[in-house]
């Protein structure tokens, strides 16, 4: 399951290795190489495997290039795309706490369901295992997916309540990490940082986890992050997968003020003497994004410690360059109007150019995994967020064929119309 990763090999050797590694398809230079720039999209049948192309580009055998999927994708027309192009899979929803271990119905105070439900997550994990695809874990602790049984305890006594929270965290994390010992990286905590730029308190306070820990003034609300990493690290020690990375995952790390908050939390974990292996950058971007700030997000993590790694965990590029107010209001306007089913070529070209620059920026040793938040444009959360509107944020179109964005990533010589 776990594959050897090499850095810095000469490109010729790398292309050879990429062709031989773990049954991956040989890298075939795409048709645009060396020839005149095509004015039309190259034929889908000529598309190289994304995973082989990136392994060659990054000089890393079996570089994890991933997609977030629902269980259905293992059975429908997504499956051939996953098998050809991707070397990593993330469960878009199936491994979230509310999905795996909800409350037992009609219990007050809430009790956990009698046992965790791994049915959907197993479909994804089994597909990955059966096909030599690596599995990324998302996510163990997240305020948006937190069943209330986790927060039940003796509210009259600070020590007792903290003990209950710890026990619940340990029960949950032990069960889920133990079920999927092959996971190469877990988003141990997702989205813990506040959106308020450069905040004195870097933690979001609208989290049930933060609020539970803050029931008692003596305990800082953000301590749940440290506890979660401590427990995850202890559980990792019981599994035969010492290479498993324990990550803090968040969005908007390309924005300096949000990034500062995320980095403060990383530092809190380090200062507590608790293991943390890196930062997951979601990178839900939009056309017009500043690639220099994407690189700055990586270098900021590298500056904390050379032992920390960067993962790109939820990459997509919205075709709408919305103002910030769009996300606050969720209406059109201020969100840009719907392009409908056929967005203009100029926007798709802009998106493709950005994707090329992004993958160039991802080519650095600290970036050890890149995942897209979906496979093809037929399934994306951005069709309903921040407003219901057609979006086309991924590398493959609604027919699951490679877009200009795909070709710019795999072929440095291609020019978009
Ligand atoms: O499966 C149920 C279905 O049975 C029900 O009929 C339907 C009614 O609304 O809901 C379905 O569940 C939805 C689920 O997606 C599957 O489609 C949930 O309501 C919906 O809230 C959920 O949204 C997911 C969201 O996280 C919240 O968990 C998105 O698919 C998923 O893309 C999104 O992913 C997040 C990452 O985990 C963290 N970073 C941001 C990213 C985008 O929001």
Coordinates of C-alpha atoms and ligand atoms in Angstrom, one line a residue:
X1 CA 0.0 0.0 0.0
X2 CA 2.6 2.5 1.0
X3 CA 5.0 3.3 -1.8
X4 CA 8.5 4.6 -1.8
X5 CA 8.9 8.3 -2.6
X6 CA 12.1 9.6 -4.2
X7 CA 13.2 13.2 -4.6
X8 CA 15.5 14.9 -7.0
X9 CA 16.3 12.2 -9.4
X10 CA 17.3 13.2 -13.0
X11 CA 14.3 13.6 -15.2
X12 CA 15.2 10.7 -17.5
X13 CA 15.5 8.3 -14.6
X14 CA 12.3 9.6 -13.2
X15 CA 10.4 9.0 -16.4
X16 CA 11.7 5.5 -16.4
X17 CA 10.8 4.9 -12.8
X18 CA 7.4 6.5 -13.2
X19 CA 6.8 4.0 -16.0
X20 CA 7.8 1.1 -13.9
X21 CA 6.4 2.1 -10.5
X22 CA 3.7 -0.2 -9.0
X23 CA 1.9 -1.0 -12.2
X24 CA 1.3 2.6 -13.2
X25 CA 1.0 3.3 -16.9
X26 CA 4.1 4.5 -18.7
X27 CA 4.3 8.2 -19.3
X28 CA 3.5 9.1 -22.9
X29 CA 4.3 12.6 -24.0
X30 CA 1.0 14.3 -24.9
X31 CA 0.5 15.3 -28.6
X32 CA 1.1 19.0 -28.1
X33 CA 4.8 18.4 -27.2
X34 CA 7.0 20.0 -29.7
X35 CA 4.3 20.5 -32.2
X36 CA 2.3 23.6 -33.1
X37 CA -0.2 24.7 -30.4
X38 CA -3.6 23.1 -31.1
X39 CA -6.5 25.5 -31.5
X40 CA -8.9 22.7 -30.4
X41 CA -8.8 20.5 -27.4
X42 CA -6.7 17.4 -28.1
X43 CA -8.6 14.2 -28.5
X44 CA -9.4 12.7 -25.0
X45 CA -8.0 9.4 -26.3
X46 CA -4.5 10.9 -26.4
X47 CA -4.6 12.1 -22.8
X48 CA -1.7 10.9 -20.7
X49 CA -2.3 9.6 -17.2
X50 CA -2.3 12.6 -14.9
X51 CA -0.5 10.6 -12.2
X52 CA 2.4 9.6 -14.5
X53 CA 2.7 13.0 -15.9
X54 CA 3.0 14.6 -12.5
X55 CA 5.3 11.9 -11.2
X56 CA 7.6 12.9 -14.1
X57 CA 7.1 16.6 -13.6
X58 CA 7.8 16.5 -9.8
X59 CA 10.5 13.8 -10.0
X60 CA 8.6 11.7 -7.4
X61 CA 7.7 8.1 -8.1
X62 CA 4.0 7.5 -7.5
X63 CA 3.4 11.1 -6.4
X64 CA -0.1 11.1 -4.7
X65 CA -2.4 13.0 -7.0
X66 CA -5.9 12.6 -5.6
X67 CA -9.6 13.2 -6.0
X68 CA -12.4 13.5 -3.4
X69 CA -15.1 11.0 -4.1
X70 CA -18.4 9.6 -3.0
X71 CA -18.8 5.8 -2.8
X72 CA -20.8 5.8 -6.1
X73 CA -17.7 6.9 -8.0
X74 CA -16.2 3.5 -7.4
X75 CA -19.0 1.9 -9.5
X76 CA -20.1 4.5 -12.1
X77 CA -18.3 6.1 -15.1
X78 CA -15.9 7.9 -12.7
X79 CA -14.2 4.7 -11.9
X80 CA -12.2 4.4 -15.1
X81 CA -11.0 8.0 -14.7
X82 CA -9.9 7.3 -11.1
X83 CA -8.0 4.2 -12.2
X84 CA -6.3 6.0 -15.1
X85 CA -5.4 9.3 -13.6
X86 CA -5.4 9.3 -9.8
X87 CA -3.0 7.7 -7.3
X88 CA -4.8 9.0 -4.2
X89 CA -8.5 9.1 -3.0
X90 CA -10.2 11.1 -0.3
X91 CA -13.7 10.5 0.9
X92 CA -15.6 13.6 0.1
X93 CA -18.1 12.9 3.0
X94 CA -18.0 9.2 4.0
X95 CA -15.3 9.5 6.6
X96 CA -16.7 12.5 8.5
X97 CA -17.8 12.0 12.1
X98 CA -21.6 12.6 11.4
X99 CA -21.4 10.0 8.7
X100 CA -19.4 7.4 10.6
X101 CA -20.7 7.7 14.1
X102 CA -23.9 9.7 14.6
X103 CA -26.0 9.9 17.7
X104 CA -28.3 7.0 18.6
X105 CA -31.7 8.2 17.6
X106 CA -34.0 9.5 20.3
X107 CA -31.5 9.7 23.1
X108 CA -31.2 12.6 25.6
X109 CA -28.6 13.3 26.6
X110 CA -27.2 12.1 23.3
X111 CA -25.6 8.7 23.1
X112 CA -23.5 7.4 20.2
X113 CA -25.0 4.9 17.9
X114 CA -24.3 1.4 19.1
X115 CA -21.4 1.1 16.7
X116 CA -19.7 3.1 14.0
X117 CA -21.0 2.7 10.5
X118 CA -18.2 2.1 8.2
X119 CA -20.2 0.9 5.2
X120 CA -19.7 3.9 2.9
X121 CA -16.2 4.6 4.0
X122 CA -15.3 0.9 3.5
X123 CA -16.5 1.1 -0.2
X124 CA -14.0 3.9 -0.8
X125 CA -11.2 2.3 1.2
X126 CA -11.7 -1.1 -0.4
X127 CA -11.7 0.4 -3.9
X128 CA -8.4 2.2 -3.1
X129 CA -6.8 -0.9 -1.7
X130 CA -8.0 -3.2 -4.5
X131 CA -6.5 -0.8 -7.1
X132 CA -3.2 0.3 -5.5
X133 CA -4.6 3.8 -4.9
X134 CA -3.5 5.5 -1.7
X135 CA -6.1 6.7 0.8
X136 CA -6.1 10.2 2.4
X137 CA -8.2 10.5 5.6
X138 CA -10.7 13.4 5.9
X139 CA -11.4 14.2 8.7
X140 CA -11.4 13.1 12.4
X141 CA -12.4 16.4 14.1
X142 CA -14.5 19.1 12.4
X143 CA -17.0 21.5 13.9
X144 CA -19.3 21.0 10.9
X145 CA -19.5 17.3 11.5
X146 CA -19.7 16.8 15.2
X147 CA -22.4 14.5 16.6
X148 CA -23.6 15.8 20.0
X149 CA -22.7 12.6 21.9
X150 CA -19.1 13.8 21.7
X151 CA -20.0 16.7 24.0
X152 CA -22.0 15.0 26.7
X153 CA -20.4 15.0 30.2
X154 CA -20.6 16.3 33.7
X155 CA -20.9 20.0 33.3
X156 CA -20.7 20.6 37.0
X157 CA -17.0 19.7 37.2
X158 CA -14.3 20.9 34.9
X159 CA -12.0 17.9 35.4
X160 CA -14.8 15.4 34.9
X161 CA -16.0 17.2 31.8
X162 CA -12.6 17.4 30.2
X163 CA -12.1 13.7 31.0
X164 CA -15.4 12.9 29.2
X165 CA -14.4 14.9 26.1
X166 CA -11.0 13.2 26.0
X167 CA -12.7 9.8 26.4
X168 CA -15.0 10.5 23.5
X169 CA -12.2 11.8 21.3
X170 CA -10.2 8.7 22.1
X171 CA -13.1 6.4 21.4
X172 CA -13.8 8.0 18.0
X173 CA -10.2 8.5 16.8
X174 CA -9.2 5.0 17.9
X175 CA -12.1 3.4 16.1
X176 CA -11.7 5.3 12.8
X177 CA -7.9 5.3 12.6
X178 CA -7.8 1.6 13.5
X179 CA -10.3 0.8 10.8
X180 CA -8.1 2.4 8.1
X181 CA -4.5 1.8 9.2
X182 CA -3.3 2.2 5.5
X183 CA -4.3 6.0 5.4
X184 CA -1.2 7.9 4.5
X185 CA -2.3 11.2 5.9
X186 CA -5.2 12.2 8.2
X187 CA -6.7 15.6 8.5
X188 CA -6.8 15.2 12.2
X189 CA -8.5 18.6 12.7
X190 CA -10.2 20.4 10.0
X191 CA -10.9 24.2 9.9
X192 CA -9.9 25.1 13.4
X193 CA -8.7 28.6 12.6
X194 CA -10.8 31.8 12.7
X195 CA -11.4 33.8 9.5
X196 CA -10.6 37.0 11.3
X197 CA -7.2 38.0 9.9
X198 CA -4.2 38.0 12.2
X199 CA -6.4 37.3 15.2
X200 CA -5.0 37.4 18.7
X201 CA -7.0 34.2 19.4
X202 CA -6.3 32.1 16.2
X203 CA -9.1 29.6 16.9
X204 CA -12.7 29.8 15.5
X205 CA -15.0 30.2 18.4
X206 CA -18.1 29.0 16.6
X207 CA -17.0 25.4 17.0
X208 CA -18.7 23.0 19.3
X209 CA -15.3 21.7 20.2
X210 CA -14.0 25.1 21.1
X211 CA -17.1 25.9 23.1
X212 CA -17.0 22.6 24.9
X213 CA -13.4 23.1 26.0
X214 CA -14.2 26.7 27.0
X215 CA -17.0 25.7 29.3
X216 CA -14.5 26.3 32.0
X217 CA -12.5 29.5 31.9
X218 CA -9.3 27.7 33.1
X219 CA -9.2 25.7 29.9
X220 CA -8.4 27.5 26.6
X221 CA -11.0 26.6 23.9
X222 CA -8.3 25.7 21.4
X223 CA -6.9 22.9 23.5
X224 CA -9.1 20.4 21.8
X225 CA -6.7 20.6 18.8
X226 CA -3.8 19.6 20.9
X227 CA -5.7 16.8 22.5
X228 CA -6.8 15.5 19.1
X229 CA -3.3 15.5 17.8
X230 CA -2.0 13.8 21.0
X231 CA -4.6 11.0 20.7
X232 CA -4.1 10.6 17.0
X233 CA -0.3 10.3 17.5
X234 CA -0.9 7.7 20.3
X235 CA -3.2 5.7 18.0
X236 CA -0.7 5.9 15.2
X237 CA 1.8 4.3 17.5
X238 CA -0.4 1.2 17.7
X239 CA -0.6 0.9 13.9
X240 CA 2.1 -0.5 11.7
X241 CA 2.2 2.7 9.6
X242 CA 4.7 5.1 11.1
X243 CA 4.8 7.1 7.8
X244 CA 1.2 8.2 8.4
X245 CA 1.1 12.0 8.4
X246 CA -1.0 13.9 11.0
X247 CA -2.2 17.1 9.5
X248 CA -4.0 20.3 10.3
X249 CA -6.3 21.1 7.3
X250 CA -7.8 24.5 6.5
X251 CA -9.0 26.8 3.8
X252 CA -7.8 30.3 2.7
X253 CA -4.2 29.7 3.7
X254 CA -3.4 31.6 0.5
X255 CA -4.7 34.7 2.4
X256 CA -2.0 36.1 4.7
X257 CA -4.2 37.0 7.6
X258 CA -5.9 33.6 7.7
X259 CA -2.6 31.8 7.2
X260 CA -1.2 33.6 10.2
X261 CA -4.0 32.0 12.3
X262 CA -3.4 28.5 11.0
X263 CA 0.3 28.8 11.6
X264 CA -0.3 30.0 15.2
X265 CA -2.3 26.8 15.8
X266 CA 0.5 24.7 14.3
X267 CA 2.8 26.4 16.7
X268 CA 0.5 25.8 19.7
X269 CA 0.6 22.1 18.9
X270 CA 4.4 22.1 18.6
X271 CA 4.8 24.1 21.8
X272 CA 2.7 21.5 23.6
X273 CA 5.2 18.9 22.6
X274 CA 2.6 17.1 20.5
X275 CA 3.4 15.6 17.1
X276 CA 2.1 17.3 14.0
X277 CA 3.4 16.5 10.6
X278 CA 2.1 19.3 8.4
X279 CA -0.6 21.5 7.0
X280 CA -3.3 20.7 4.5
X281 CA -4.1 23.6 2.3
X282 CA -7.6 23.2 0.9
X283 CA -7.0 25.8 -1.9
X284 CA -10.6 26.4 -3.0
X285 CA -9.5 29.0 -5.4
X286 CA -11.1 31.1 -8.1
X287 CA -9.9 32.5 -11.4
X288 CA -7.6 35.4 -10.7
X289 CA -6.1 33.8 -7.6
X290 CA -2.5 34.9 -6.8
X291 CA -0.2 32.0 -7.2
X292 CA 2.6 33.9 -5.3
X293 CA 0.3 33.6 -2.2
X294 CA -0.1 29.9 -2.8
X295 CA 3.7 29.6 -2.7
X296 CA 3.8 31.8 0.3
X297 CA 1.6 29.4 2.1
X298 CA 4.0 26.6 1.5
X299 CA 7.1 28.6 2.5
X300 CA 5.5 29.8 5.7
X301 CA 5.0 26.2 6.8
X302 CA 8.5 25.3 5.7
X303 CA 9.8 28.2 7.8
X304 CA 8.2 26.8 11.0
X305 CA 10.1 23.5 10.6
X306 CA 11.7 21.6 7.8
X307 CA 10.1 18.5 9.2
X308 CA 6.6 19.8 8.3
X309 CA 5.1 18.8 5.0
X310 CA 2.5 20.6 2.8
X311 CA -0.5 18.8 1.2
X312 CA -2.9 20.4 -1.2
X313 CA -6.1 18.8 -0.1
X314 CA -9.2 20.2 -1.8
X315 CA -8.1 22.0 -4.9
X316 CA -10.6 23.5 -7.3
X317 CA -10.8 26.7 -9.3
X318 CA -14.2 28.4 -9.5
X319 CA -14.8 30.1 -12.8
X320 CA -16.3 33.0 -11.0
X321 CA -14.0 35.7 -9.6
X322 CA -16.4 36.7 -6.9
X323 CA -15.9 39.5 -4.4
X324 CA -15.5 38.5 -0.7
X325 CA -19.0 39.8 0.0
X326 CA -20.4 37.0 -2.2
X327 CA -19.3 34.4 0.4
X328 CA -20.9 36.4 3.3
X329 CA -24.2 37.1 1.5
X330 CA -24.6 34.0 -0.8
X331 CA -26.8 35.9 -3.3
X332 CA -26.4 37.1 -6.9
X333 CA -25.3 40.0 -6.7
X334 CA -22.8 40.3 -5.1
X335 CA -21.9 36.8 -6.5
X336 CA -21.4 36.9 -10.2
X337 CA -24.3 35.9 -12.4
X338 CA -24.6 32.3 -13.6
X339 CA -22.8 31.6 -16.9
X340 CA -25.2 28.7 -17.5
X341 CA -24.2 25.4 -19.1
X342 CA -21.6 26.9 -21.5
X343 CA -19.2 29.2 -19.7
X344 CA -17.2 31.4 -22.1
X345 CA -13.9 30.1 -23.4
X346 CA -12.1 33.1 -22.1
X347 CA -12.9 32.0 -18.5
X348 CA -12.0 28.3 -19.2
X349 CA -8.7 29.6 -20.7
X350 CA -8.0 31.8 -17.7
X351 CA -8.7 28.8 -15.4
X352 CA -6.4 26.6 -17.5
X353 CA -3.6 29.1 -17.2
X354 CA -4.0 29.3 -13.5
X355 CA -4.0 25.5 -13.1
X356 CA -0.7 25.4 -15.0
X357 CA 0.8 28.0 -12.7
X358 CA -0.5 26.2 -9.6
X359 CA 1.0 22.9 -10.6
X360 CA 4.3 24.6 -11.3
X361 CA 4.1 26.1 -7.7
X362 CA 3.3 22.6 -6.3
X363 CA 6.6 21.4 -7.6
X364 CA 8.6 21.7 -4.4
X365 CA 9.8 19.0 -2.0
X366 CA 7.6 20.0 0.9
X367 CA 4.5 19.5 -1.2
X368 CA 3.9 15.8 -0.9
X369 CA 0.3 15.3 -2.0
X370 CA -2.1 17.2 -4.2
X371 CA -5.8 16.4 -4.2
X372 CA -8.7 17.9 -6.2
X373 CA -12.1 18.3 -4.5
X374 CA -13.9 16.1 -7.1
X375 CA -13.1 14.3 -10.3
X376 CA -15.0 15.9 -13.1
X377 CA -17.3 19.0 -13.4
X378 CA -20.4 16.9 -13.3
X379 CA -20.1 16.6 -9.5
X380 CA -18.8 19.6 -7.5
X381 CA -19.9 21.3 -4.3
X382 CA -19.5 24.6 -6.1
X383 CA -22.7 24.1 -8.0
X384 CA -24.5 25.0 -4.8
X385 CA -22.0 27.1 -2.9
X386 CA -21.8 30.1 -2.3
X387 CA -25.0 30.2 -4.5
X388 CA -26.8 27.7 -6.8
X389 CA -25.0 28.3 -10.1
X390 CA -23.2 26.3 -12.8
X391 CA -19.6 25.9 -12.0
X392 CA -16.8 24.1 -13.8
X393 CA -13.9 24.0 -11.3
X394 CA -12.0 20.7 -12.1
X395 CA -9.7 19.2 -14.7
X396 CA -12.3 17.1 -16.4
X397 CA -15.6 18.3 -18.0
X398 CA -19.1 17.2 -17.4
X399 CA -18.6 14.4 -19.9
X400 CA -15.5 13.4 -17.9
X401 CA -13.2 14.5 -20.8
X402 CA -9.9 16.4 -20.2
X403 CA -10.4 20.2 -20.2
X404 CA -7.9 22.8 -21.2
X405 CA -7.0 22.9 -17.5
X406 CA -5.9 19.3 -17.8
X407 CA -3.8 19.9 -20.9
X408 CA -2.0 22.9 -19.5
X409 CA -1.0 20.8 -16.4
X410 CA 0.3 17.8 -18.3
X411 CA 1.8 19.6 -21.4
X412 CA 4.1 22.6 -20.9
X413 CA 4.1 23.4 -24.6
X414 CA 0.4 23.7 -25.1
X415 CA -1.2 27.1 -25.5
X416 CA -4.8 27.7 -24.7
X417 CA -7.1 29.6 -27.2
Ligands
LIG1 O1 -26.4 12.3 1.7 C1 -27.4 13.2 2.1 C2 -28.7 12.8 1.4 O2 -29.1 11.6 1.9 C3 -29.7 13.9 1.7 O3 -30.9 13.6 1.0 C4 -29.2 15.3 1.2 C5 -30.2 16.4 1.6 O4 -29.5 17.6 1.6 O5 -28.0 15.5 1.9 C6 -27.0 14.6 1.6 O6 -25.9 14.9 2.3 C7 -25.2 16.0 1.9 C8 -23.7 15.6 1.6 O7 -22.9 16.7 1.2 C9 -23.7 14.6 0.4 O8 -24.2 15.2 -0.8 C10 -25.1 17.1 3.0 O9 -26.4 17.6 3.1 C11 -24.2 18.2 2.6 O10 -24.1 19.1 3.7 C12 -22.8 17.6 2.3 O11 -22.0 18.7 1.9 C13 -20.6 18.4 1.9 C14 -20.0 19.4 2.9 O12 -18.6 19.3 2.9 C15 -20.4 19.3 4.3 O13 -20.0 18.1 4.9 C16 -20.0 18.5 0.6 O14 -20.5 17.4 -0.2 C17 -18.5 18.4 0.6 O15 -18.0 18.7 -0.7 C18 -18.0 19.5 1.6 O16 -16.6 19.3 1.7 C19 -15.9 20.3 2.5 C20 -14.8 19.6 3.2 O17 -15.2 18.5 3.9 C21 -14.0 20.6 4.1 N1 -13.6 21.8 3.3 C22 -14.6 22.4 2.5 C23 -15.3 21.5 1.6 C24 -16.4 22.1 0.8 O18 -17.4 22.6 1.6

